[in-house]
CSV table of C-alpha atoms in Angstrom, one decimal:
chain,number,residue,atom,x,y,z
O,1,MET,CA,0.0,0.0,0.0
O,2,LYS,CA,1.4,3.3,-1.1
O,3,ILE,CA,0.3,6.0,1.4
O,4,LEU,CA,0.3,9.8,1.0
O,5,LEU,CA,0.2,11.2,4.5
O,6,VAL,CA,-1.0,14.8,4.8
O,7,ASN,CA,-2.5,17.1,7.4
O,8,ASP,CA,-3.6,20.7,8.0
O,9,ASP,CA,-1.5,21.5,11.0
O,10,GLY,CA,1.9,21.6,9.2
O,11,TYR,CA,4.4,19.0,8.1
O,12,ASN,CA,6.4,19.0,11.3
O,13,ARG,CA,3.7,18.7,13.9
O,14,GLU,CA,3.4,16.0,16.4
O,15,GLY,CA,0.2,14.4,15.0
O,16,ILE,CA,1.5,13.8,11.5
O,17,ARG,CA,4.9,12.6,12.7
O,18,LEU,CA,3.2,10.1,15.0
O,19,LEU,CA,1.1,8.7,12.1
O,20,TYR,CA,4.2,8.6,9.9
O,21,LYS,CA,5.9,6.3,12.5
O,22,LYS,CA,2.8,4.2,13.0
O,23,LEU,CA,2.0,3.6,9.3
O,24,GLN,CA,5.4,2.2,8.4
O,25,LYS,CA,4.2,-1.3,9.1
O,26,TYR,CA,1.3,-1.0,6.7
O,27,GLY,CA,3.0,0.3,3.6
O,28,GLU,CA,5.3,2.7,1.8
O,29,VAL,CA,4.6,6.1,3.4
O,30,THR,CA,5.3,9.5,2.0
O,31,LEU,CA,4.7,12.6,4.1
O,32,LEU,CA,3.7,15.6,2.0
O,33,ALA,CA,2.0,18.3,4.0
O,34,PRO,CA,1.6,22.1,4.2
O,35,LEU,CA,4.7,24.1,5.2
O,36,ASN,CA,2.5,26.2,7.4
O,37,HIS,CA,-0.6,25.8,9.6
O,38,TYR,CA,-3.8,25.5,7.5
O,39,SER,CA,-6.5,24.5,10.1
O,40,GLY,CA,-10.0,25.5,9.0
O,41,ALA,CA,-9.0,25.7,5.3
O,42,SER,CA,-11.7,23.2,4.3
O,43,ALA,CA,-11.2,22.1,0.6
O,44,SER,CA,-9.5,25.3,-0.5
O,45,PHE,CA,-6.9,25.1,-3.2
O,46,THR,CA,-4.6,27.4,-5.2
O,47,LEU,CA,-4.5,28.2,-8.8
O,48,ASP,CA,-1.8,30.1,-10.8
O,49,LYS,CA,0.7,30.2,-8.0
O,50,GLY,CA,4.2,28.6,-8.1
O,51,PHE,CA,4.7,26.2,-5.2
O,52,THR,CA,8.0,25.3,-3.5
O,53,LEU,CA,8.4,21.6,-2.7
O,54,LYS,CA,11.0,21.0,0.1
O,55,LYS,CA,12.5,17.7,0.8
O,56,TYR,CA,13.8,17.2,4.4
O,57,GLU,CA,14.7,13.6,4.3
O,58,GLU,CA,13.7,10.5,2.4
O,59,ASN,CA,9.9,10.5,1.9
O,60,ILE,CA,9.3,13.7,4.0
O,61,TYR,CA,8.3,16.8,2.1
O,62,SER,CA,6.4,20.1,2.6
O,63,LEU,CA,4.6,22.3,0.1
O,64,ASP,CA,3.8,25.9,0.7
O,65,GLY,CA,0.1,25.4,0.0
O,66,SER,CA,-3.1,24.0,1.5
O,67,PRO,CA,-3.9,20.4,2.4
O,68,VAL,CA,-5.8,20.1,-0.9
O,69,ASP,CA,-2.8,21.5,-2.7
O,70,CYS,CA,-0.7,18.8,-1.2
O,71,VAL,CA,-3.0,16.0,-2.2
O,72,LEU,CA,-3.5,17.5,-5.7
O,73,PHE,CA,0.2,17.8,-6.2
O,74,GLY,CA,0.9,14.3,-4.8
O,75,LEU,CA,-1.7,12.7,-7.1
O,76,THR,CA,-1.2,14.7,-10.4
O,77,SER,CA,2.4,16.0,-10.5
O,78,ASN,CA,3.8,12.7,-11.8
O,79,LEU,CA,6.4,12.8,-9.1
O,80,PHE,CA,4.6,10.3,-6.9
O,81,ASP,CA,2.2,7.3,-7.0
O,82,PHE,CA,-0.3,6.6,-4.2
O,83,ASP,CA,-3.0,4.1,-3.4
O,84,ILE,CA,-4.6,5.9,-0.4
O,85,ILE,CA,-4.6,9.3,1.3
O,86,ILE,CA,-4.4,9.4,5.1
O,87,SER,CA,-4.9,12.8,6.7
O,88,GLY,CA,-3.9,13.7,10.3
O,89,CYS,CA,-3.6,13.1,13.0
O,90,ASN,CA,-5.4,16.4,13.6
O,91,ASN,CA,-4.8,18.3,16.8
O,92,GLY,CA,-8.5,18.7,17.6
O,93,LEU,CA,-11.5,16.6,17.0
O,94,ASN,CA,-13.4,16.7,13.7
O,95,LEU,CA,-17.0,16.0,14.8
O,96,SER,CA,-20.4,17.0,13.6
O,97,TYR,CA,-20.5,19.9,11.1
O,98,ASP,CA,-16.8,20.7,11.7
O,99,VAL,CA,-16.1,18.3,8.9
O,100,ILE,CA,-17.3,21.2,6.6
O,101,TYR,CA,-14.6,23.5,7.8
O,102,SER,CA,-11.8,21.0,8.4
O,103,GLY,CA,-8.6,21.1,6.3
O,104,THR,CA,-8.0,17.5,7.4
O,105,LEU,CA,-11.3,16.4,5.8
O,106,GLY,CA,-10.8,18.8,2.8
O,107,ALA,CA,-7.7,16.8,1.9
O,108,CYS,CA,-9.7,13.6,2.0
O,109,SER,CA,-12.4,15.1,-0.2
O,110,GLU,CA,-9.8,15.8,-2.9
O,111,ALA,CA,-8.7,12.2,-2.8
O,112,LEU,CA,-12.2,11.1,-3.7
O,113,VAL,CA,-12.2,13.5,-6.7
O,114,HIS,CA,-9.4,11.3,-8.0
O,115,ASN,CA,-11.0,8.0,-7.0
O,116,ILE,CA,-8.5,7.4,-4.3
O,117,PRO,CA,-9.8,6.2,-0.8
O,118,ALA,CA,-9.1,8.4,2.2
O,119,ILE,CA,-9.0,8.2,6.0
O,120,ALA,CA,-8.9,11.1,8.4
O,121,PHE,CA,-7.6,10.8,12.0
O,122,SER,CA,-8.3,13.3,14.7
O,123,THR,CA,-7.8,13.5,18.4
O,124,ASP,CA,-8.6,16.0,21.2
O,125,PHE,CA,-6.2,18.9,21.6
O,126,ASP,CA,-2.7,17.6,22.6
O,127,HIS,CA,-4.1,14.1,23.4
O,128,PHE,CA,-1.8,12.1,21.2
O,129,THR,CA,-0.9,9.5,23.8
O,130,ILE,CA,-4.2,7.7,23.2
O,131,VAL,CA,-3.5,7.7,19.4
O,132,ASP,CA,-0.1,6.2,20.1
O,133,GLN,CA,-1.6,3.5,22.3
O,134,TYR,CA,-4.6,2.5,20.2
O,135,PHE,CA,-3.7,3.4,16.5
O,136,ASP,CA,-2.8,-0.2,15.5
O,137,GLU,CA,-6.1,-1.5,17.0
O,138,VAL,CA,-8.1,1.1,15.1
O,139,PHE,CA,-6.3,0.7,11.8
O,140,SER,CA,-6.6,-3.1,12.1
O,141,TYR,CA,-10.3,-2.7,12.6
O,142,ILE,CA,-10.5,-0.6,9.4
O,143,LEU,CA,-8.6,-3.2,7.4
O,144,ASP,CA,-10.3,-6.3,8.9
O,145,ASN,CA,-13.8,-4.8,8.1
O,146,ASN,CA,-12.7,-3.8,4.6
O,147,LEU,CA,-13.7,-0.2,5.1
O,148,ILE,CA,-11.3,1.3,2.6
O,149,LYS,CA,-13.1,2.2,-0.6
O,150,ASN,CA,-12.7,5.0,-3.2
O,151,ASN,CA,-16.3,6.2,-2.7
O,152,ARG,CA,-16.0,7.2,1.0
O,153,ILE,CA,-14.0,9.0,3.6
O,154,ILE,CA,-13.4,7.2,6.8
O,155,ASN,CA,-13.5,9.9,9.5
O,156,VAL,CA,-11.9,8.6,12.7
O,157,ASN,CA,-12.1,10.5,16.0
O,158,PHE,CA,-10.5,9.3,19.2
O,159,PRO,CA,-12.2,10.0,22.6
O,160,ARG,CA,-11.9,13.3,24.5
O,161,LYS,CA,-8.9,13.9,26.7
O,162,GLN,CA,-10.6,12.9,30.0
O,163,PHE,CA,-10.3,9.3,28.7
O,164,ASN,CA,-6.9,7.6,28.8
O,165,LYS,CA,-8.3,4.3,27.6
O,166,VAL,CA,-10.6,3.4,24.6
O,167,LYS,CA,-13.7,1.5,25.6
O,168,GLY,CA,-14.3,0.3,22.0
O,169,ILE,CA,-14.7,1.2,18.4
O,170,LYS,CA,-18.0,2.1,16.9
O,171,LEU,CA,-19.4,2.8,13.4
O,172,THR,CA,-21.3,6.1,13.8
O,173,LYS,CA,-23.5,8.7,12.2
O,174,LEU,CA,-22.6,12.4,12.0
O,175,TYR,CA,-24.5,14.4,14.7
O,176,ASN,CA,-25.5,17.9,14.0
O,177,LYS,CA,-24.8,19.7,17.2
O,178,PRO,CA,-27.1,22.7,18.0
O,179,ASP,CA,-24.2,25.0,19.0
O,180,LYS,CA,-24.6,28.7,19.8
O,181,PHE,CA,-22.4,31.2,18.0
O,182,TYR,CA,-21.7,34.8,19.0
O,183,TYR,CA,-19.1,37.6,18.6
O,184,GLU,CA,-17.0,39.1,21.2
O,185,VAL,CA,-15.6,42.6,20.8
O,186,ILE,CA,-12.0,43.1,21.9
O,187,ASP,CA,-10.1,46.3,21.0
O,188,ASN,CA,-12.7,47.2,18.4
O,189,LYS,CA,-12.4,43.9,16.7
O,190,TYR,CA,-15.0,41.1,16.4
O,191,TYR,CA,-14.0,37.6,17.4
O,192,ALA,CA,-16.2,34.6,16.5
O,193,LYS,CA,-17.0,32.4,19.5
O,194,ARG,CA,-18.9,29.2,19.9
O,195,ILE,CA,-20.6,27.4,22.8
O,196,GLU,CA,-20.6,23.7,21.9
O,197,ILE,CA,-23.7,21.8,23.0
O,198,PHE,CA,-23.2,18.0,23.4
O,199,ASP,CA,-26.5,17.3,25.2
O,200,ASP,CA,-28.8,14.6,23.8
O,201,ALA,CA,-26.4,13.3,21.2
O,202,PRO,CA,-27.8,9.8,20.2
O,203,ILE,CA,-25.7,6.8,21.2
O,204,ASN,CA,-24.8,5.9,17.7
O,205,THR,CA,-23.2,9.2,16.8
O,206,ASP,CA,-19.7,10.6,16.6
O,207,VAL,CA,-20.3,13.2,19.3
O,208,TYR,CA,-21.6,10.6,21.8
O,209,CYS,CA,-18.6,8.3,21.2
O,210,ALA,CA,-16.1,11.1,21.8
O,211,ASN,CA,-17.8,12.1,25.0
O,212,HIS,CA,-18.1,8.5,26.3
O,213,GLY,CA,-14.7,7.0,25.6
O,214,TYR,CA,-15.2,5.4,22.2
O,215,VAL,CA,-13.4,5.7,18.9
O,216,SER,CA,-15.9,6.7,16.3
O,217,ILE,CA,-15.6,5.8,12.6
O,218,THR,CA,-18.0,7.9,10.5
O,219,PRO,CA,-18.3,7.3,6.7
O,220,LEU,CA,-18.6,10.5,4.7
O,221,ASN,CA,-18.7,11.3,1.0
O,222,ARG,CA,-17.8,14.4,-1.1
O,223,ASN,CA,-21.0,14.6,-3.1
O,224,ALA,CA,-23.2,17.5,-2.2
O,225,PHE,CA,-25.9,16.3,-4.5
O,226,SER,CA,-28.8,14.4,-2.9
O,227,LEU,CA,-30.9,12.1,-5.0
O,228,LYS,CA,-33.6,12.1,-2.3
O,229,LEU,CA,-33.8,15.9,-2.3
O,230,TYR,CA,-33.9,15.8,-6.1
O,231,ASN,CA,-36.8,13.4,-6.2
O,232,ASP,CA,-38.6,15.3,-3.3
O,233,ILE,CA,-38.4,18.5,-5.3
O,234,LYS,CA,-39.7,16.8,-8.5
O,235,LYS,CA,-42.7,15.6,-6.5
O,236,GLU,CA,-43.3,19.1,-5.0
O,237,MET,CA,-43.1,20.7,-8.4
O,238,LYS,CA,-45.7,18.2,-9.8
O,239,LYS,CA,-48.1,19.0,-6.9
O,240,GLY,CA,-47.8,22.7,-7.6
O,241,LYS,CA,-49.0,22.4,-11.1
């Protein structure tokens, strides 16, 4: 298995270096990640700009672009050849609607554009010890259950930092948290703030698992088109005539 390892925190951050070490037993790993921090970049990419590719050691590179730029470069520059994209390990969980904003998940979305399977790994802030301890168990679970396909993103989140042990691994749904957003004024500048609301998350969701000591595995796709919505609208239009 030829693995392209990317992230949105930067090529030299703890999470990606941890995965680089852990993935060695599963295939040929190339680390190609942003030179700088790109958290919250979603699926942004760059056109008509010259990139600088830096090689630090064998199979470790940075690119002065976004996570998607790194994936696009890795898959289409003819300098590399990959079977799978693995993104992370992100310093911060990617739960609920945060998958929309996440550069970690943005990189995975680009993989699906090119029919390459993708896995995203995320953990609570600075809680990499649990990833180090349980990564092999989680990755074996993914392999044993044949979850790697080119039509899905496997979004993996480890439990919150109050948990030092994993209770289990669960296939989950994405929970839409009813968070509250507001702006705080500091020195005449507006700062976006958020109060996260975890109450009443159903037991089979990513949010519930993170808050109760489980690793969640949530399947995602890149397609914003919904056949159900299309058919519903067609029915509505017919009724309106």
